[in-house]
Amino acid sequence: MNNDDTRELLVDAANRAANYLEGLRLRDVRPLRGSIERLMEVLNGPLPATPSRPTDVLALLDDYGSPATVASAGGRYFGFVTGGAMPVTVAAQYLAAAWDQNCFSFVSSPAVACIESTALRWVKAVLGLPATAEGALVTGATMANFTCLAAARNSTLREYGWDVDRHGLFGAPALTVVLGEEAHATIYKVLSMLGLGRDRILCVPSDGQGCIRPELLPSVAGPAIVCIQAGNVNSGAFDPASAVIEWARRCKAWVHVDGAFGLWALASPAHAARASAFVGADSWAMDAHKWLNVPYDSGIAIVRDAQALGRAMSISGAYLPVGGEHRDAMNLTPDSSRRARAVEVWSALKSLGRSGVAELVNRNCRQARRMADEMTRAGVEVLNEVVLNQVVVTFGDDERTQRVIASIQNSGRCWCGITTWKRRIAMRISVSSWATTEEDVDLSIRAILEANRFA
Ligand SMILES: *Cc1c(COP(=O)(O)O)cnc(C)c1O
């Protein structure tokens, strides 16, 4: 391709992306009817034997891919806890894709290494986490939990004279892992990947909001890790961090926070009170691709003891010091070669500033509150105390609730997912996108209540 062709292709991509985003306003949230079948027909053929023109490749993706997407980038998507992607972060990702930097080390991309250090410094600053903590930009909260808990495992056992890095876990002192009953499913997978076992945990019962009941924390001796949650995926509630941390200090346990979306509450003066005690933990996992509204895949691991992270993730065995002249990401993350996700995190924080992040959190929380109030007013049962951006509702018995959820999803007017809360089938409304306007909230309330009325 010559320069003109490249320019034409990239401008074409930018125009198609802009058209796609503009179209979301009027579009069904679920994939358009028949679009998946058309995609399968046209894009899923046999491996091409010969080349295609790049502009044709892009046109195929747009013509058949775009209509088949879930409109989660728009304002009426309330599934899971996802967040959208602010335009500045999408644009930054384009540019960074053109840079094509390999971000494993300083020499391979000094520019991105510098941007990454700044992005991490800003993340700590906006959340009020210790400036001396070290961090890793990873794919998502699952890997952020993995990264933090690897540091926790190695550091905790090291206190008891065992070097996991060199000797693995065979013959190591038993390590106790304490979790709340409502710990996120990915924590169990991470424990399995770390050789700690899904079933070797002590599980602490939770209260009506899904939070750990601190009076039921077990007594533990020897190496121990406790995981607490900032933001339950259903209720949005926060574990009682200060009580758990006090307990953990007595038994010398490492405190890890799974704060995939909820930790962003620390950025908002209006909501920080609930989350402020989490700052006293030893490690924190969160997602930028949730409430910070950057593109997937973008998780963040922060570890108070920088050396503990370095020892767990160093590529040459435990002995490459952190804090040398240049920060090499490969010594702080599970990955080596990796993309420049720092660029999007940096762009989000540069464009929002401290006040913008707070405003985003506050706005989504207000919108969730309004959804909950309108549901209650219409006689729909709200099952959680709405403390953040999450609303859990039922429309009667399990069978009827399922029917209403299917009808809402089918309507295309908004999208909310199904969940199980306190052994009941329920619908979860998660408000976490920059793109959600007050009009989107109105339209979605109307769609939900109509589906309920006609079920
Ligand atoms: C979303 C979420 C995860 C998993 O995050 P991924 O980014 O999907 O890996 C873990 N814990 C909590 C509390 C979450 O909300």
Coordinates of C-alpha atoms and ligand atoms in Angstrom, one line a residue:
M1 CA 0.0 0.0 0.0
N2 CA 1.3 3.5 -0.8
N3 CA 0.8 6.5 1.5
D4 CA -2.4 7.6 -0.2
D5 CA -4.0 4.2 0.1
T6 CA -3.0 4.0 3.8
R7 CA -4.5 7.5 4.4
E8 CA -7.7 6.6 2.6
L9 CA -8.1 3.4 4.6
L10 CA -7.5 5.1 8.0
V11 CA -9.9 7.9 7.2
D12 CA -12.4 5.4 6.0
A13 CA -12.1 3.5 9.3
A14 CA -12.5 6.8 11.3
N15 CA -15.6 7.7 9.3
R16 CA -17.1 4.3 9.7
A17 CA -16.4 4.3 13.4
A18 CA -18.0 7.8 13.8
N19 CA -21.1 6.7 11.7
Y20 CA -21.4 3.6 13.9
L21 CA -21.3 5.6 17.1
E22 CA -23.8 8.2 15.8
G23 CA -26.2 5.5 14.8
L24 CA -26.3 4.0 18.2
R25 CA -28.8 6.6 19.3
L26 CA -31.6 5.3 17.1
R27 CA -30.5 1.6 17.1
D28 CA -31.8 -1.4 18.9
V29 CA -29.4 -2.4 21.7
R30 CA -29.4 -6.1 20.9
P31 CA -27.9 -7.2 17.6
L32 CA -30.2 -6.2 14.7
R33 CA -32.6 -8.9 13.5
G34 CA -31.0 -11.4 11.1
S35 CA -27.6 -9.7 11.5
I36 CA -25.9 -12.6 13.1
E37 CA -27.1 -15.0 10.4
R38 CA -25.9 -12.6 7.7
L39 CA -22.5 -12.2 9.4
M40 CA -22.1 -16.0 9.6
E41 CA -23.0 -16.3 6.0
V42 CA -20.6 -13.7 4.7
L43 CA -17.7 -13.5 7.1
N44 CA -17.4 -17.1 8.2
G45 CA -16.3 -18.6 4.8
P46 CA -13.3 -20.8 4.3
L47 CA -9.8 -19.4 4.7
P48 CA -9.3 -17.1 1.7
A49 CA -6.8 -18.5 -0.8
T50 CA -5.8 -15.1 -2.2
P51 CA -5.5 -11.5 -0.9
S52 CA -8.4 -9.0 -0.6
R53 CA -8.1 -5.2 -0.9
P54 CA -7.8 -3.7 2.6
T55 CA -10.7 -1.3 2.0
D56 CA -12.9 -4.3 1.1
V57 CA -11.9 -6.0 4.3
L58 CA -12.9 -3.0 6.3
A59 CA -16.2 -2.6 4.4
L60 CA -17.1 -6.3 5.1
L61 CA -16.4 -5.8 8.8
D62 CA -18.5 -2.7 8.9
D63 CA -21.4 -3.9 6.7
Y64 CA -21.8 -7.3 8.4
G65 CA -20.0 -6.8 11.8
S66 CA -21.4 -3.5 12.9
P67 CA -25.2 -4.4 12.8
A68 CA -24.4 -7.7 14.6
T69 CA -22.8 -5.9 17.6
V70 CA -24.4 -5.4 21.0
A71 CA -24.8 -1.6 21.3
S72 CA -22.9 -1.6 24.6
A73 CA -21.1 1.5 23.5
G74 CA -24.4 3.4 23.6
G75 CA -26.3 4.8 26.5
R76 CA -29.0 2.2 27.0
Y77 CA -26.9 -0.8 27.8
F78 CA -27.1 -1.8 31.5
G79 CA -25.8 -5.4 31.2
F80 CA -23.1 -6.8 33.6
V81 CA -21.0 -3.9 34.8
T82 CA -19.3 -2.7 31.7
G83 CA -18.9 1.0 31.1
G84 CA -18.6 2.4 27.6
A85 CA -15.5 3.9 25.9
M86 CA -15.2 7.7 25.8
P87 CA -14.5 9.0 22.3
V88 CA -11.1 10.4 23.4
T89 CA -10.0 6.9 24.5
V90 CA -11.2 5.3 21.3
A91 CA -9.3 7.9 19.3
A92 CA -6.2 7.4 21.5
Q93 CA -6.4 3.7 20.9
Y94 CA -6.4 4.3 17.1
L95 CA -3.3 6.4 17.4
A96 CA -1.6 4.0 19.7
A97 CA -2.4 1.2 17.3
A98 CA -0.7 3.1 14.6
W99 CA 2.3 3.6 16.9
D100 CA 2.4 -0.3 17.3
Q101 CA 4.7 -0.1 20.3
N102 CA 5.8 -3.2 22.1
C103 CA 5.4 -2.1 25.7
F104 CA 7.3 -4.7 27.6
S105 CA 10.3 -2.6 28.4
F106 CA 11.6 0.9 28.5
V107 CA 13.9 0.6 25.5
S108 CA 11.2 -1.0 23.3
S109 CA 9.0 2.0 23.9
P110 CA 10.3 4.8 26.0
A111 CA 7.3 7.0 25.1
V112 CA 4.7 4.5 26.3
A113 CA 6.8 3.6 29.3
C114 CA 6.7 7.2 30.4
I115 CA 3.0 7.5 29.7
E116 CA 2.4 4.3 31.6
S117 CA 4.3 5.6 34.7
T118 CA 2.3 8.7 34.6
A119 CA -1.0 6.9 34.1
L120 CA -0.3 4.7 37.1
R121 CA 0.7 7.7 39.2
W122 CA -2.6 9.5 38.2
V123 CA -4.7 6.4 39.0
K124 CA -3.2 6.3 42.5
A125 CA -3.7 10.0 42.9
V126 CA -7.3 10.0 41.8
L127 CA -8.2 7.1 44.2
G128 CA -6.0 8.3 47.1
L129 CA -3.9 5.1 47.1
P130 CA -0.3 5.3 48.4
A131 CA 2.0 7.0 45.9
T132 CA 4.8 4.5 46.7
A133 CA 2.7 1.5 45.6
E134 CA 3.7 -0.1 42.3
G135 CA 1.2 -1.1 39.6
A136 CA 0.6 -3.2 36.6
L137 CA -1.6 -2.5 33.6
V138 CA -3.2 -5.9 32.7
T139 CA -6.1 -7.2 30.6
G140 CA -8.9 -6.9 33.2
A141 CA -9.8 -7.3 36.8
T142 CA -9.4 -11.1 36.6
M143 CA -5.7 -10.6 35.7
A144 CA -5.4 -7.7 38.2
N145 CA -6.6 -10.0 40.9
F146 CA -4.2 -12.7 39.7
T147 CA -1.3 -10.2 39.7
C148 CA -2.1 -8.9 43.2
L149 CA -2.7 -12.3 44.7
A150 CA 0.5 -13.7 43.2
A151 CA 2.4 -11.0 45.0
A152 CA 0.3 -11.7 48.1
R153 CA 1.0 -15.4 48.0
N154 CA 4.7 -15.1 47.5
S155 CA 5.1 -12.3 50.0
T156 CA 3.0 -14.0 52.7
L157 CA 4.9 -17.2 52.4
R158 CA 8.2 -15.4 52.3
E159 CA 7.4 -14.1 55.8
Y160 CA 7.3 -17.7 56.9
G161 CA 10.7 -18.5 55.2
W162 CA 9.3 -20.0 52.0
D163 CA 10.4 -18.9 48.5
V164 CA 7.5 -19.7 46.1
D165 CA 9.4 -18.2 43.2
R166 CA 12.2 -20.8 43.4
H167 CA 10.5 -23.8 45.0
G168 CA 6.8 -23.6 44.1
L169 CA 4.2 -24.6 46.5
F170 CA 5.1 -28.2 47.1
G171 CA 6.2 -28.5 50.7
A172 CA 5.2 -24.9 51.5
P173 CA 3.5 -24.0 54.8
A174 CA -0.3 -24.1 54.3
L175 CA -1.7 -20.7 53.3
T176 CA -5.1 -19.8 54.5
V177 CA -7.4 -17.8 52.1
V178 CA -10.4 -16.1 53.5
L179 CA -13.2 -14.9 51.2
G180 CA -16.6 -13.5 51.5
E181 CA -19.5 -15.6 50.4
E182 CA -20.1 -13.1 47.6
A183 CA -16.6 -13.0 46.3
H184 CA -16.6 -12.6 42.5
A185 CA -16.4 -15.9 40.5
T186 CA -13.1 -14.8 39.0
I187 CA -11.4 -14.9 42.4
Y188 CA -11.9 -18.6 42.5
K189 CA -10.4 -19.1 39.0
V190 CA -7.5 -17.0 40.1
L191 CA -6.9 -19.1 43.2
S192 CA -6.9 -22.1 41.0
M193 CA -4.4 -20.6 38.6
L194 CA -2.2 -19.7 41.6
G195 CA -2.1 -23.2 42.9
L196 CA -4.1 -22.2 46.0
G197 CA -7.2 -24.1 45.1
R198 CA -10.8 -23.1 44.6
D199 CA -12.0 -25.2 47.6
R200 CA -9.3 -24.6 50.1
I201 CA -10.9 -21.3 51.3
L202 CA -12.5 -20.2 54.4
C203 CA -15.8 -18.6 53.4
V204 CA -17.3 -15.8 55.5
P205 CA -21.1 -15.5 55.4
S206 CA -22.6 -12.2 54.1
D207 CA -25.4 -9.9 55.1
G208 CA -28.5 -8.8 53.1
Q209 CA -26.4 -6.6 50.8
G210 CA -23.8 -9.4 50.1
C211 CA -21.2 -7.9 52.5
I212 CA -18.9 -9.9 54.8
R213 CA -20.2 -10.1 58.3
P214 CA -17.0 -9.2 60.2
E215 CA -18.1 -10.8 63.4
L216 CA -17.9 -14.1 61.6
L217 CA -14.3 -13.8 60.5
P218 CA -12.5 -17.0 61.4
S219 CA -9.4 -17.1 63.7
V220 CA -6.4 -17.9 61.6
A221 CA -2.8 -18.7 62.3
G222 CA 0.1 -18.8 59.9
P223 CA 0.3 -17.3 56.4
A224 CA -3.1 -15.9 55.4
I225 CA -4.7 -13.7 52.7
V226 CA -8.1 -12.2 52.9
C227 CA -10.0 -10.8 49.9
I228 CA -12.6 -8.1 50.3
Q229 CA -14.8 -6.5 47.7
A230 CA -15.4 -2.9 46.9
G231 CA -18.6 -3.0 44.9
N232 CA -20.7 -6.2 44.8
V233 CA -21.6 -7.0 41.2
N234 CA -25.3 -7.2 42.2
S235 CA -25.9 -4.8 45.1
G236 CA -22.9 -2.5 44.5
A237 CA -22.2 -2.7 48.2
F238 CA -18.9 -2.5 50.0
D239 CA -17.4 -5.1 52.4
P240 CA -16.7 -3.5 55.9
A241 CA -13.1 -2.8 55.1
S242 CA -12.1 -1.2 58.3
A243 CA -13.3 -4.1 60.5
V244 CA -11.7 -6.7 58.2
I245 CA -8.4 -4.7 58.0
E246 CA -8.3 -4.4 61.7
W247 CA -8.8 -8.2 62.0
A248 CA -6.2 -8.8 59.4
R249 CA -3.6 -6.7 61.1
R250 CA -4.0 -8.8 64.3
C251 CA -3.4 -12.1 62.4
K252 CA -0.9 -10.6 60.0
A253 CA -3.0 -11.5 56.9
W254 CA -2.5 -9.7 53.5
V255 CA -5.6 -7.8 52.6
H256 CA -6.5 -7.8 48.9
V257 CA -9.3 -5.7 47.4
D258 CA -11.3 -6.7 44.4
G259 CA -12.6 -3.3 43.4
A260 CA -13.2 -3.9 39.7
F261 CA -15.7 -1.1 39.4
G262 CA -16.5 0.0 43.0
L263 CA -13.1 1.3 43.8
W264 CA -13.7 4.2 41.4
A265 CA -16.1 5.5 44.1
L266 CA -12.9 6.7 45.8
A267 CA -12.6 9.3 43.1
S268 CA -15.9 10.9 44.2
P269 CA -16.0 13.0 47.4
A270 CA -19.8 12.2 47.5
H271 CA -19.2 8.5 47.5
A272 CA -15.7 8.1 48.9
A273 CA -16.9 7.7 52.5
R274 CA -18.0 4.2 51.8
A275 CA -14.8 3.2 50.2
S276 CA -12.2 5.2 52.1
A277 CA -11.2 2.4 54.5
F278 CA -10.1 0.3 51.5
V279 CA -7.1 2.5 51.1
G280 CA -5.6 0.7 54.1
A281 CA -5.3 -2.6 52.2
D282 CA -2.2 -4.2 50.8
S283 CA -3.3 -4.6 47.1
W284 CA -6.1 -3.4 44.9
A285 CA -7.5 -4.8 41.6
M286 CA -9.7 -2.7 39.4
D287 CA -10.8 -2.2 35.8
A288 CA -10.3 0.9 33.7
H289 CA -12.6 -0.7 31.1
K290 CA -15.5 -0.5 33.6
W291 CA -16.1 2.9 35.2
L292 CA -13.1 4.8 33.8
N293 CA -14.8 4.1 30.4
V294 CA -11.8 3.1 28.3
P295 CA -11.9 0.3 25.7
Y296 CA -11.3 -3.3 26.6
D297 CA -8.9 -4.8 27.7
S298 CA -7.8 -2.7 30.6
G299 CA -7.3 -3.8 34.2
I300 CA -5.1 -2.3 36.9
A301 CA -3.3 -4.0 39.7
I302 CA -1.8 -1.9 42.5
V303 CA 0.4 -3.4 45.2
R304 CA 1.5 -1.4 48.3
D305 CA 4.8 -3.1 48.6
A306 CA 6.5 -2.4 45.3
Q307 CA 9.1 -5.0 45.9
A308 CA 6.5 -7.7 46.5
L309 CA 5.1 -7.1 43.0
G310 CA 8.5 -7.0 41.5
R311 CA 9.6 -10.2 43.1
A312 CA 6.4 -12.0 42.0
M313 CA 6.5 -10.7 38.4
S314 CA 10.2 -10.2 37.5
I315 CA 11.1 -12.0 34.3
S316 CA 14.5 -13.2 35.4
G317 CA 13.5 -14.8 38.7
A318 CA 13.0 -12.8 41.8
Y319 CA 16.1 -10.7 41.7
L320 CA 15.6 -7.8 39.3
P321 CA 15.3 -4.8 41.5
V322 CA 12.3 -2.5 41.1
G323 CA 13.0 1.2 41.2
G324 CA 16.0 1.2 38.9
E325 CA 16.6 4.0 36.4
H326 CA 13.8 2.9 34.1
R327 CA 10.6 1.0 34.8
D328 CA 10.4 -2.2 32.7
A329 CA 6.8 -3.3 32.7
M330 CA 7.8 -7.0 32.0
N331 CA 9.1 -7.1 35.6
L332 CA 5.8 -6.0 37.1
T333 CA 3.2 -7.8 35.0
P334 CA 2.4 -11.3 34.0
D335 CA 2.9 -10.4 30.3
S336 CA 6.0 -9.5 28.3
S337 CA 5.0 -8.2 24.9
R338 CA 1.9 -6.1 25.3
R339 CA -0.1 -3.3 23.8
A340 CA -0.1 0.3 24.9
R341 CA -3.2 0.3 27.1
A342 CA -1.6 3.0 29.2
V343 CA -2.4 5.4 26.4
E344 CA -6.1 5.0 26.9
V345 CA -5.9 5.3 30.7
W346 CA -3.8 8.4 30.4
S347 CA -6.2 9.9 27.9
A348 CA -9.2 9.2 30.1
L349 CA -7.6 10.8 33.1
K350 CA -6.2 13.7 31.1
S351 CA -9.5 14.5 29.5
L352 CA -11.7 14.1 32.7
G353 CA -9.3 15.4 35.3
R354 CA -10.1 14.7 39.0
S355 CA -13.4 16.5 38.8
G356 CA -14.5 14.7 35.7
V357 CA -14.0 11.3 37.1
A358 CA -16.0 12.3 40.2
E359 CA -18.7 13.7 38.1
L360 CA -19.0 10.5 36.0
V361 CA -19.3 8.4 39.1
N362 CA -21.8 10.8 40.6
R363 CA -23.9 11.0 37.5
N364 CA -24.2 7.2 37.1
C365 CA -25.1 6.8 40.7
R366 CA -27.8 9.5 40.4
Q367 CA -29.1 7.7 37.3
A368 CA -29.2 4.4 39.1
R369 CA -31.0 6.0 42.0
R370 CA -33.6 7.4 39.6
M371 CA -34.1 4.1 38.0
A372 CA -34.7 2.4 41.4
D373 CA -37.1 5.1 42.5
E374 CA -39.2 4.8 39.3
M375 CA -39.2 1.0 39.6
T376 CA -40.5 1.3 43.2
R377 CA -43.1 3.9 42.3
A378 CA -44.4 1.5 39.6
G379 CA -44.7 -1.4 42.1
V380 CA -41.5 -3.2 40.8
E381 CA -39.6 -4.7 43.7
V382 CA -36.1 -3.4 44.2
L383 CA -34.1 -6.1 46.1
N384 CA -31.0 -4.1 47.1
E385 CA -30.3 -1.0 49.0
V386 CA -29.0 1.3 46.1
V387 CA -25.7 2.5 47.5
L388 CA -23.9 3.0 44.2
N389 CA -24.7 2.3 40.5
Q390 CA -26.4 -1.1 40.8
V391 CA -30.1 -1.8 41.0
V392 CA -31.5 -5.4 41.4
V393 CA -35.2 -5.9 40.7
T394 CA -37.7 -8.7 40.3
F395 CA -41.0 -8.7 38.5
G396 CA -42.7 -11.4 40.6
D397 CA -41.8 -15.0 40.8
D398 CA -38.7 -16.4 39.0
E399 CA -40.7 -17.5 35.9
R400 CA -42.4 -14.1 35.4
T401 CA -39.1 -12.3 36.0
Q402 CA -37.4 -14.3 33.4
R403 CA -40.2 -13.6 30.9
V404 CA -40.0 -9.8 31.6
I405 CA -36.2 -9.8 31.2
A406 CA -36.5 -11.7 27.8
S407 CA -39.1 -9.2 26.7
I408 CA -36.9 -6.2 27.6
Q409 CA -33.9 -7.6 25.9
N410 CA -36.0 -8.4 22.8
S411 CA -37.5 -5.0 22.6
G412 CA -34.1 -3.6 21.7
R413 CA -34.9 -0.4 23.6
C414 CA -32.5 -1.2 26.4
W415 CA -30.6 -4.2 27.7
C416 CA -30.4 -5.5 31.2
G417 CA -29.1 -8.9 32.3
I418 CA -30.4 -11.7 34.5
T419 CA -28.8 -12.6 37.8
T420 CA -29.5 -14.6 40.9
W421 CA -29.8 -12.6 44.1
K422 CA -30.4 -14.2 47.5
R423 CA -31.7 -17.4 45.6
R424 CA -34.1 -15.4 43.5
I425 CA -34.0 -14.8 39.8
A426 CA -33.6 -11.0 39.3
M427 CA -32.7 -8.4 36.8
R428 CA -29.6 -6.2 37.3
I429 CA -29.4 -2.7 36.1
S430 CA -25.9 -1.5 36.0
V431 CA -25.3 2.2 35.2
S432 CA -21.7 2.7 34.4
S433 CA -21.4 4.4 31.0
W434 CA -20.3 7.9 30.2
A435 CA -22.8 7.7 27.3
T436 CA -25.9 7.3 29.3
T437 CA -28.0 10.5 29.2
E438 CA -31.1 11.4 31.2
E439 CA -33.1 10.8 28.0
D440 CA -31.6 7.3 27.8
V441 CA -32.7 6.7 31.4
D442 CA -36.2 7.9 30.7
L443 CA -36.5 5.7 27.6
S444 CA -35.2 2.7 29.5
I445 CA -37.5 3.1 32.4
R446 CA -40.4 3.3 30.0
A447 CA -39.2 0.1 28.2
I448 CA -38.8 -1.8 31.4
L449 CA -42.2 -0.8 32.9
E450 CA -43.9 -1.6 29.6
A451 CA -42.4 -5.0 29.4
N452 CA -43.6 -5.6 33.0
R453 CA -47.1 -4.4 32.3
F454 CA -47.6 -6.6 29.2
A455 CA -45.8 -9.7 30.6
Ligands
LIG1 C1 -15.9 -7.4 36.4 C2 -15.4 -7.9 37.7 C3 -14.4 -8.8 37.8 C4 -13.8 -9.4 36.5 O1 -13.2 -8.4 35.7 P1 -12.8 -8.6 34.2 O2 -12.4 -7.3 33.8 O3 -14.0 -9.2 33.5 O4 -11.6 -9.6 34.2 C5 -13.9 -9.2 39.0 N1 -14.5 -8.7 40.1 C6 -15.5 -7.8 40.1 C7 -16.1 -7.3 41.4 C8 -16.0 -7.4 38.9 O5 -17.0 -6.5 38.9

